[in-house]
PDB file of C-alpha atoms in Angstrom:
ATOM      1  CA  MET A 324     -93.273 -83.951  46.588  1.00 39.00           C
ATOM      2  CA  ALA A 325     -91.042 -82.837  43.731  1.00 39.00           C
ATOM      3  CA  GLU A 326     -88.040 -80.769  44.692  1.00 38.00           C
ATOM      4  CA  GLU A 327     -86.653 -77.863  42.749  1.00 39.00           C
ATOM      5  CA  LYS A 328     -83.338 -78.623  41.078  1.00 42.00           C
ATOM      6  CA  LEU A 329     -80.441 -76.350  40.291  1.00 45.00           C
ATOM      7  CA  ALA A 330     -80.072 -76.270  36.544  1.00 42.00           C
ATOM      8  CA  ALA A 331     -76.902 -77.965  35.381  1.00 41.00           C
ATOM      9  CA  GLY A 332     -75.010 -75.928  32.879  1.00 39.00           C
ATOM     10  CA  ASP A 333     -72.235 -76.404  30.371  1.00 40.00           C
ATOM     11  CA  GLU A 334     -68.684 -75.414  31.142  1.00 40.00           C
ATOM     12  CA  GLY A 335     -68.171 -71.737  31.787  1.00 42.00           C
ATOM     13  CA  ASP A 336     -67.680 -69.440  34.715  1.00 43.00           C
ATOM     14  CA  ASN A 337     -71.231 -68.093  34.635  1.00 39.00           C
ATOM     15  CA  LYS A 338     -72.986 -71.463  34.655  1.00 66.00           C
ATOM     16  CA  PRO A 339     -74.744 -72.328  37.949  1.00 74.00           C
ATOM     17  CA  MET A 340     -73.126 -75.690  38.690  1.00 89.00           C
ATOM     18  CA  THR A 341     -69.636 -74.577  37.681  1.00 90.00           C
ATOM     19  CA  LEU A 342     -69.835 -71.639  40.069  1.00 92.00           C
ATOM     20  CA  THR A 343     -71.445 -73.730  42.806  1.00 92.00           C
ATOM     21  CA  GLY A 344     -68.654 -76.290  42.478  1.00 92.00           C
ATOM     22  CA  ARG A 345     -65.994 -73.600  42.711  1.00 92.00           C
ATOM     23  CA  ASN A 346     -67.685 -72.133  45.790  1.00 92.00           C
ATOM     24  CA  LEU A 347     -67.987 -75.563  47.408  1.00 93.00           C
ATOM     25  CA  ASN A 348     -64.257 -76.189  46.968  1.00 91.00           C
ATOM     26  CA  TYR A 349     -63.481 -72.736  48.361  1.00 90.00           C
ATOM     27  CA  LEU A 350     -65.763 -73.159  51.391  1.00 91.00           C
ATOM     28  CA  MET A 351     -64.439 -76.634  52.169  1.00 88.00           C
ATOM     29  CA  GLY A 352     -60.898 -75.283  52.096  1.00 85.00           C
ATOM     30  CA  ARG A 353     -61.817 -72.342  54.307  1.00 82.00           C
ATOM     31  CA  LYS A 354     -63.501 -74.621  56.857  1.00 80.00           C
ATOM     32  CA  HIS A 355     -60.768 -77.288  56.560  1.00 81.00           C
ATOM     33  CA  VAL A 356     -63.161 -80.168  55.843  1.00 83.00           C
ATOM     34  CA  ASP A 357     -62.756 -82.953  53.304  1.00 87.00           C
ATOM     35  CA  ALA A 358     -65.452 -84.767  51.328  1.00 88.00           C
ATOM     36  CA  ALA A 359     -65.722 -87.598  53.872  1.00 86.00           C
ATOM     37  CA  THR A 360     -66.237 -85.193  56.784  1.00 87.00           C
ATOM     38  CA  LEU A 361     -68.763 -83.105  54.866  1.00 89.00           C
ATOM     39  CA  SER A 362     -70.628 -86.261  53.869  1.00 88.00           C
ATOM     40  CA  LYS A 363     -70.932 -87.391  57.502  1.00 87.00           C
ATOM     41  CA  GLU A 364     -71.898 -84.007  58.919  1.00 84.00           C
ATOM     42  CA  ILE A 365     -74.745 -83.200  56.516  1.00 86.00           C
ATOM     43  CA  GLY A 366     -75.767 -86.709  55.422  1.00 86.00           C
ATOM     44  CA  LEU A 367     -74.810 -86.287  51.758  1.00 87.00           C
ATOM     45  CA  GLY A 368     -73.143 -89.069  49.763  1.00 88.00           C
ATOM     46  CA  ILE A 369     -69.425 -88.682  49.059  1.00 87.00           C
ATOM     47  CA  ALA A 370     -70.050 -89.281  45.344  1.00 88.00           C
ATOM     48  CA  THR A 371     -72.561 -86.416  45.322  1.00 90.00           C
ATOM     49  CA  VAL A 372     -70.135 -84.116  47.147  1.00 90.00           C
ATOM     50  CA  ASN A 373     -67.330 -84.893  44.710  1.00 90.00           C
ATOM     51  CA  ALA A 374     -69.607 -84.481  41.688  1.00 90.00           C
ATOM     52  CA  MET A 375     -70.698 -81.058  42.926  1.00 92.00           C
ATOM     53  CA  ARG A 376     -67.071 -80.075  43.506  1.00 91.00           C
ATOM     54  CA  ARG A 377     -66.430 -80.836  39.826  1.00 90.00           C
ATOM     55  CA  GLY A 378     -69.382 -78.661  38.850  1.00 90.00           C
ATOM     56  CA  VAL A 379     -71.579 -81.490  37.612  1.00 88.00           C
ATOM     57  CA  GLY A 380     -74.819 -83.019  38.806  1.00 83.00           C
ATOM     58  CA  ASN A 381     -78.278 -81.689  39.566  1.00 87.00           C
ATOM     59  CA  PRO A 382     -78.603 -81.178  43.350  1.00 87.00           C
ATOM     60  CA  THR A 383     -81.968 -80.647  44.998  1.00 85.00           C
ATOM     61  CA  LEU A 384     -82.888 -77.398  46.661  1.00 81.00           C
ATOM     62  CA  SER A 385     -82.793 -79.058  50.097  1.00 80.00           C
ATOM     63  CA  THR A 386     -79.226 -80.262  49.418  1.00 86.00           C
ATOM     64  CA  LEU A 387     -78.139 -76.744  48.482  1.00 88.00           C
ATOM     65  CA  LEU A 388     -79.870 -75.279  51.538  1.00 84.00           C
ATOM     66  CA  SER A 389     -78.133 -77.799  53.807  1.00 85.00           C
ATOM     67  CA  LEU A 390     -74.747 -76.890  52.302  1.00 90.00           C
ATOM     68  CA  ALA A 391     -75.435 -73.167  52.595  1.00 85.00           C
ATOM     69  CA  ARG A 392     -76.468 -73.497  56.241  1.00 83.00           C
ATOM     70  CA  TYR A 393     -73.462 -75.687  57.069  1.00 85.00           C
ATOM     71  CA  PHE A 394     -71.012 -73.154  55.640  1.00 86.00           C
ATOM     72  CA  GLY A 395     -72.864 -70.102  56.974  1.00 80.00           C
ATOM     73  CA  VAL A 396     -73.657 -68.536  53.599  1.00 83.00           C
ATOM     74  CA  SER A 397     -76.902 -67.762  51.809  1.00 81.00           C
ATOM     75  CA  LEU A 398     -78.260 -69.881  48.959  1.00 81.00           C
ATOM     76  CA  THR A 399     -77.638 -66.986  46.575  1.00 82.00           C
ATOM     77  CA  GLU A 400     -74.029 -66.705  47.710  1.00 85.00           C
ATOM     78  CA  LEU A 401     -73.482 -70.429  47.234  1.00 90.00           C
ATOM     79  CA  THR A 402     -74.913 -70.594  43.723  1.00 88.00           C
ATOM     80  CA  GLU A 403     -74.570 -67.103  42.221  1.00 86.00           C
ATOM     81  CA  THR A 404     -71.601 -65.329  43.850  1.00 87.00           C
ATOM     82  CA  ASP A 405     -67.913 -66.087  43.318  1.00 89.00           C
ATOM     83  CA  LEU A 406     -67.008 -66.357  46.987  1.00 87.00           C
ATOM     84  CA  SER A 407     -63.302 -66.794  46.272  1.00 81.00           C
ATOM     85  CA  ARG A 408     -63.187 -63.171  45.101  1.00 81.00           C
ATOM     86  CA  GLU A 409     -64.991 -61.814  48.160  1.00 67.00           C
ATOM     87  CA  GLN A 410     -63.246 -60.551  51.259  1.00 56.00           C
ATOM     88  CA  PRO A 411     -63.565 -63.092  54.097  1.00 53.00           C
ATOM     89  CA  ARG A 412     -66.284 -62.105  56.498  1.00 53.00           C
ATOM     90  CA  SER A 413     -67.016 -63.057  60.023  1.00 54.00           C
ATOM     91  CA  GLY A 414     -70.317 -62.906  61.769  1.00 60.00           C
ATOM     92  CA  PRO A 415     -70.910 -60.700  64.752  1.00 75.00           C
ATOM     93  CA  ALA A 416     -69.914 -62.229  68.075  1.00 80.00           C
ATOM     94  CA  LYS A 417     -72.915 -63.358  70.096  1.00 86.00           C
ATOM     95  CA  THR A 418     -73.071 -64.295  73.743  1.00 91.00           C
ATOM     96  CA  MET A 419     -75.700 -66.895  74.543  1.00 94.00           C
ATOM     97  CA  PRO A 420     -76.704 -69.314  77.316  1.00 95.00           C
ATOM     98  CA  LEU A 421     -74.600 -72.481  77.605  1.00 96.00           C
ATOM     99  CA  VAL A 422     -76.242 -75.612  79.020  1.00 96.00           C
ATOM    100  CA  ARG A 423     -75.493 -79.317  79.036  1.00 95.00           C
ATOM    101  CA  LEU A 424     -77.670 -81.582  76.910  1.00 94.00           C
ATOM    102  CA  ALA A 425     -79.222 -83.097  80.046  1.00 93.00           C
ATOM    103  CA  GLU A 426     -80.189 -79.580  81.208  1.00 95.00           C
ATOM    104  CA  VAL A 427     -81.978 -78.501  78.022  1.00 96.00           C
ATOM    105  CA  ASN A 428     -85.453 -79.388  79.263  1.00 93.00           C
ATOM    106  CA  ASP A 429     -85.032 -77.428  82.516  1.00 94.00           C
ATOM    107  CA  PHE A 430     -83.520 -74.533  80.559  1.00 94.00           C
ATOM    108  CA  LEU A 431     -86.495 -74.375  78.196  1.00 93.00           C
ATOM    109  CA  GLU A 432     -88.900 -74.460  81.134  1.00 92.00           C
ATOM    110  CA  GLN A 433     -86.854 -71.751  82.907  1.00 92.00           C
ATOM    111  CA  LYS A 434     -86.115 -74.018  85.851  1.00 93.00           C
ATOM    112  CA  LEU A 435     -82.352 -73.470  85.873  1.00 90.00           C
ATOM    113  CA  ASP A 436     -81.276 -71.077  88.598  1.00 86.00           C
ATOM    114  CA  ARG A 437     -78.046 -70.275  86.790  1.00 88.00           C
ATOM    115  CA  PHE A 438     -76.133 -71.205  83.662  1.00 90.00           C
ATOM    116  CA  GLN A 439     -72.900 -70.267  81.966  1.00 93.00           C
ATOM    117  CA  THR A 440     -72.618 -68.250  78.769  1.00 95.00           C
ATOM    118  CA  TYR A 441     -70.755 -68.893  75.535  1.00 92.00           C
ATOM    119  CA  THR A 442     -69.529 -66.383  72.948  1.00 92.00           C
ATOM    120  CA  THR A 443     -68.862 -67.180  69.303  1.00 88.00           C
ATOM    121  CA  GLU A 444     -69.301 -65.698  65.840  1.00 84.00           C
ATOM    122  CA  ILE A 445     -72.440 -66.681  63.946  1.00 82.00           C
ATOM    123  CA  GLU A 446     -74.432 -65.328  61.047  1.00 73.00           C
ATOM    124  CA  SER A 447     -77.797 -64.332  62.494  1.00 67.00           C
ATOM    125  CA  SER A 448     -80.921 -64.836  60.429  1.00 64.00           C
ATOM    126  CA  GLY A 449     -84.523 -63.724  60.835  1.00 65.00           C
ATOM    127  CA  ASN A 450     -86.053 -63.918  64.275  1.00 73.00           C
ATOM    128  CA  ALA A 451     -84.004 -66.909  65.416  1.00 84.00           C
ATOM    129  CA  THR A 452     -82.737 -67.068  68.987  1.00 91.00           C
ATOM    130  CA  TYR A 453     -79.645 -69.024  69.956  1.00 93.00           C
ATOM    131  CA  PHE A 454     -78.221 -71.043  72.796  1.00 96.00           C
ATOM    132  CA  ALA A 455     -75.265 -73.406  73.150  1.00 96.00           C
ATOM    133  CA  VAL A 456     -75.431 -77.064  74.155  1.00 96.00           C
ATOM    134  CA  GLN A 457     -72.367 -78.839  75.540  1.00 95.00           C
ATOM    135  CA  LEU A 458     -72.006 -82.591  75.122  1.00 92.00           C
ATOM    136  CA  ASN A 459     -70.534 -84.313  78.153  1.00 86.00           C
ATOM    137  CA  ASN A 460     -70.512 -87.966  77.078  1.00 79.00           C
ATOM    138  CA  ASP A 461     -69.471 -90.053  74.093  1.00 78.00           C
ATOM    139  CA  ALA A 462     -72.963 -91.193  73.059  1.00 74.00           C
ATOM    140  CA  LEU A 463     -72.644 -89.311  69.756  1.00 78.00           C
ATOM    141  CA  ALA A 464     -69.014 -90.229  69.063  1.00 70.00           C
ATOM    142  CA  PRO A 465     -67.111 -90.329  66.794  1.00 72.00           C
ATOM    143  CA  LEU A 466     -68.884 -87.484  64.975  1.00 73.00           C
ATOM    144  CA  LEU A 467     -69.430 -85.401  68.120  1.00 78.00           C
ATOM    145  CA  THR A 468     -66.976 -86.001  70.949  1.00 83.00           C
ATOM    146  CA  PRO A 469     -67.347 -85.064  74.641  1.00 88.00           C
ATOM    147  CA  GLY A 470     -66.757 -81.361  75.157  1.00 90.00           C
ATOM    148  CA  THR A 471     -68.188 -80.378  71.769  1.00 90.00           C
ATOM    149  CA  VAL A 472     -70.376 -77.272  71.905  1.00 92.00           C
ATOM    150  CA  LEU A 473     -73.311 -77.090  69.502  1.00 92.00           C
ATOM    151  CA  ILE A 474     -74.836 -73.741  68.623  1.00 92.00           C
ATOM    152  CA  VAL A 475     -78.555 -74.218  68.045  1.00 94.00           C
ATOM    153  CA  ALA A 476     -81.107 -71.842  66.562  1.00 92.00           C
ATOM    154  CA  ARG A 477     -84.761 -71.643  67.575  1.00 94.00           C
ATOM    155  CA  GLY A 478     -87.322 -70.185  65.193  1.00 88.00           C
ATOM    156  CA  GLU A 479     -85.940 -71.643  61.940  1.00 85.00           C
ATOM    157  CA  GLU A 480     -87.511 -74.350  59.785  1.00 85.00           C
ATOM    158  CA  PRO A 481     -85.333 -77.470  59.438  1.00 88.00           C
ATOM    159  CA  CYS A 482     -84.131 -78.709  56.064  1.00 85.00           C
ATOM    160  CA  ASP A 483     -83.722 -82.307  54.979  1.00 82.00           C
ATOM    161  CA  GLY A 484     -80.606 -83.758  56.611  1.00 84.00           C
ATOM    162  CA  ASP A 485     -80.276 -81.136  59.360  1.00 88.00           C
ATOM    163  CA  THR A 486     -79.190 -82.080  62.865  1.00 90.00           C
ATOM    164  CA  VAL A 487     -81.956 -80.982  65.220  1.00 94.00           C
ATOM    165  CA  LEU A 488     -82.652 -80.817  68.925  1.00 96.00           C
ATOM    166  CA  VAL A 489     -85.963 -82.642  69.246  1.00 96.00           C
ATOM    167  CA  ARG A 490     -88.323 -83.813  71.980  1.00 95.00           C
ATOM    168  CA  ILE A 491     -89.912 -87.139  71.052  1.00 94.00           C
ATOM    169  CA  GLY A 492     -93.040 -87.961  73.025  1.00 92.00           C
ATOM    170  CA  THR A 493     -92.422 -87.321  76.712  1.00 92.00           C
ATOM    171  CA  HIS A 494     -88.699 -88.078  76.527  1.00 93.00           C
ATOM    172  CA  SER A 495     -85.963 -85.555  77.251  1.00 93.00           C
ATOM    173  CA  PRO A 496     -84.680 -83.524  74.282  1.00 95.00           C
ATOM    174  CA  CYS A 497     -82.110 -85.331  72.158  1.00 93.00           C
ATOM    175  CA  LEU A 498     -80.103 -84.769  68.983  1.00 93.00           C
ATOM    176  CA  ARG A 499     -81.269 -86.456  65.790  1.00 92.00           C
ATOM    177  CA  ARG A 500     -80.857 -86.026  62.052  1.00 90.00           C
ATOM    178  CA  ILE A 501     -84.147 -85.169  60.376  1.00 92.00           C
ATOM    179  CA  PHE A 502     -85.257 -86.348  56.941  1.00 89.00           C
ATOM    180  CA  ILE A 503     -88.366 -84.714  55.515  1.00 85.00           C
ATOM    181  CA  ASP A 504     -90.754 -86.386  53.058  1.00 79.00           C
ATOM    182  CA  GLY A 505     -93.844 -84.298  52.530  1.00 76.00           C
ATOM    183  CA  ASP A 506     -95.835 -84.280  55.761  1.00 78.00           C
ATOM    184  CA  HIS A 507     -93.683 -86.965  57.388  1.00 81.00           C
ATOM    185  CA  CYS A 508     -90.376 -86.637  59.215  1.00 90.00           C
ATOM    186  CA  LEU A 509     -87.958 -89.486  59.853  1.00 92.00           C
ATOM    187  CA  PHE A 510     -85.480 -89.116  62.705  1.00 94.00           C
ATOM    188  CA  ALA A 511     -82.161 -90.965  62.702  1.00 90.00           C
ATOM    189  CA  SER A 512     -79.283 -91.116  65.155  1.00 88.00           C
ATOM    190  CA  ILE A 513     -76.277 -89.020  64.201  1.00 83.00           C
ATOM    191  CA  SER A 514     -73.923 -91.665  65.584  1.00 77.00           C
ATOM    192  CA  GLN A 515     -72.875 -94.448  63.234  1.00 70.00           C
ATOM    193  CA  ASP A 516     -72.486 -96.786  66.209  1.00 72.00           C
ATOM    194  CA  SER A 517     -75.984 -96.219  67.566  1.00 75.00           C
ATOM    195  CA  GLU A 518     -78.364 -99.155  67.903  1.00 78.00           C
ATOM    196  CA  VAL A 519     -81.392 -96.844  67.696  1.00 82.00           C
ATOM    197  CA  PRO A 520     -83.077 -97.455  64.303  1.00 88.00           C
ATOM    198  CA  PRO A 521     -84.420 -94.564  62.190  1.00 90.00           C
ATOM    199  CA  ALA A 522     -88.128 -94.039  62.822  1.00 92.00           C
ATOM    200  CA  ILE A 523     -91.083 -91.836  61.932  1.00 93.00           C
ATOM    201  CA  TYR A 524     -92.794 -90.313  64.971  1.00 89.00           C
ATOM    202  CA  LYS A 525     -96.164 -88.604  65.220  1.00 87.00           C
ATOM    203  CA  ASN A 526     -95.625 -87.001  68.611  1.00 91.00           C
ATOM    204  CA  TYR A 527     -92.518 -84.819  68.462  1.00 93.00           C
ATOM    205  CA  GLU A 528     -91.365 -81.209  68.754  1.00 94.00           C
ATOM    206  CA  VAL A 529     -88.374 -79.835  66.876  1.00 95.00           C
ATOM    207  CA  ILE A 530     -86.883 -77.423  69.397  1.00 96.00           C
ATOM    208  CA  ALA A 531     -83.927 -76.019  67.489  1.00 95.00           C
ATOM    209  CA  ILE A 532     -81.557 -76.615  64.580  1.00 93.00           C
ATOM    210  CA  ALA A 533     -77.838 -77.174  65.078  1.00 91.00           C
ATOM    211  CA  ILE A 534     -75.997 -74.585  62.974  1.00 87.00           C
ATOM    212  CA  LYS A 535     -72.434 -74.843  64.256  1.00 86.00           C
ATOM    213  CA  ALA A 536     -70.259 -77.316  66.149  1.00 86.00           C
ATOM    214  CA  ILE A 537     -67.142 -76.247  68.053  1.00 85.00           C
ATOM    215  CA  LYS A 538     -65.059 -79.288  68.907  1.00 81.00           C
ATOM    216  CA  PRO A 539     -62.579 -79.275  71.798  1.00 81.00           C
ATOM    217  CA  ILE A 540     -58.947 -78.723  70.861  1.00 68.00           C
TER     218      ILE A 540
END
């Protein structure tokens, strides 16, 4: 399946890639992430990240959507708006259920008698509903350490490279990175140290998409 590309332009403030590169640099600075961190967290090559920061290249639509979702902006804002000239905004604070990863299945089946809540700022979209998942082991280290809280959204379609909460077969829900190729989806571990190989599954359910990670201080 061919993917739509963002037209690469010549130098100039109004050209799509020049503006996208400027916005990417601004957003990375605002979020305090470097190219290596961004590469690991969204599954994009460092060379591609650095090329986009310089305003060159021809990124796919799925790459742009992954970047927009990671930084909490719209695709239009990323590619057509000079974000450095906009007043910083914060999303409305939302309070949502907080469960441990091992409790997700019982939470979804409404078998938990009680659970804690978690409040954070997020940019709501569409009809998505949100809950927070706390990691209590180092299985996903070093990217996600124990104590990290992931905000996940139900009701949104995943993009290529997203981190998703997925139920594979009859197993308990787990976190995987999803790669989409037409009608097929490949799921890979988000831990570089994992011995679980990437695989294509026929029997799976994408439960939610991870949209924000709050790491312990």
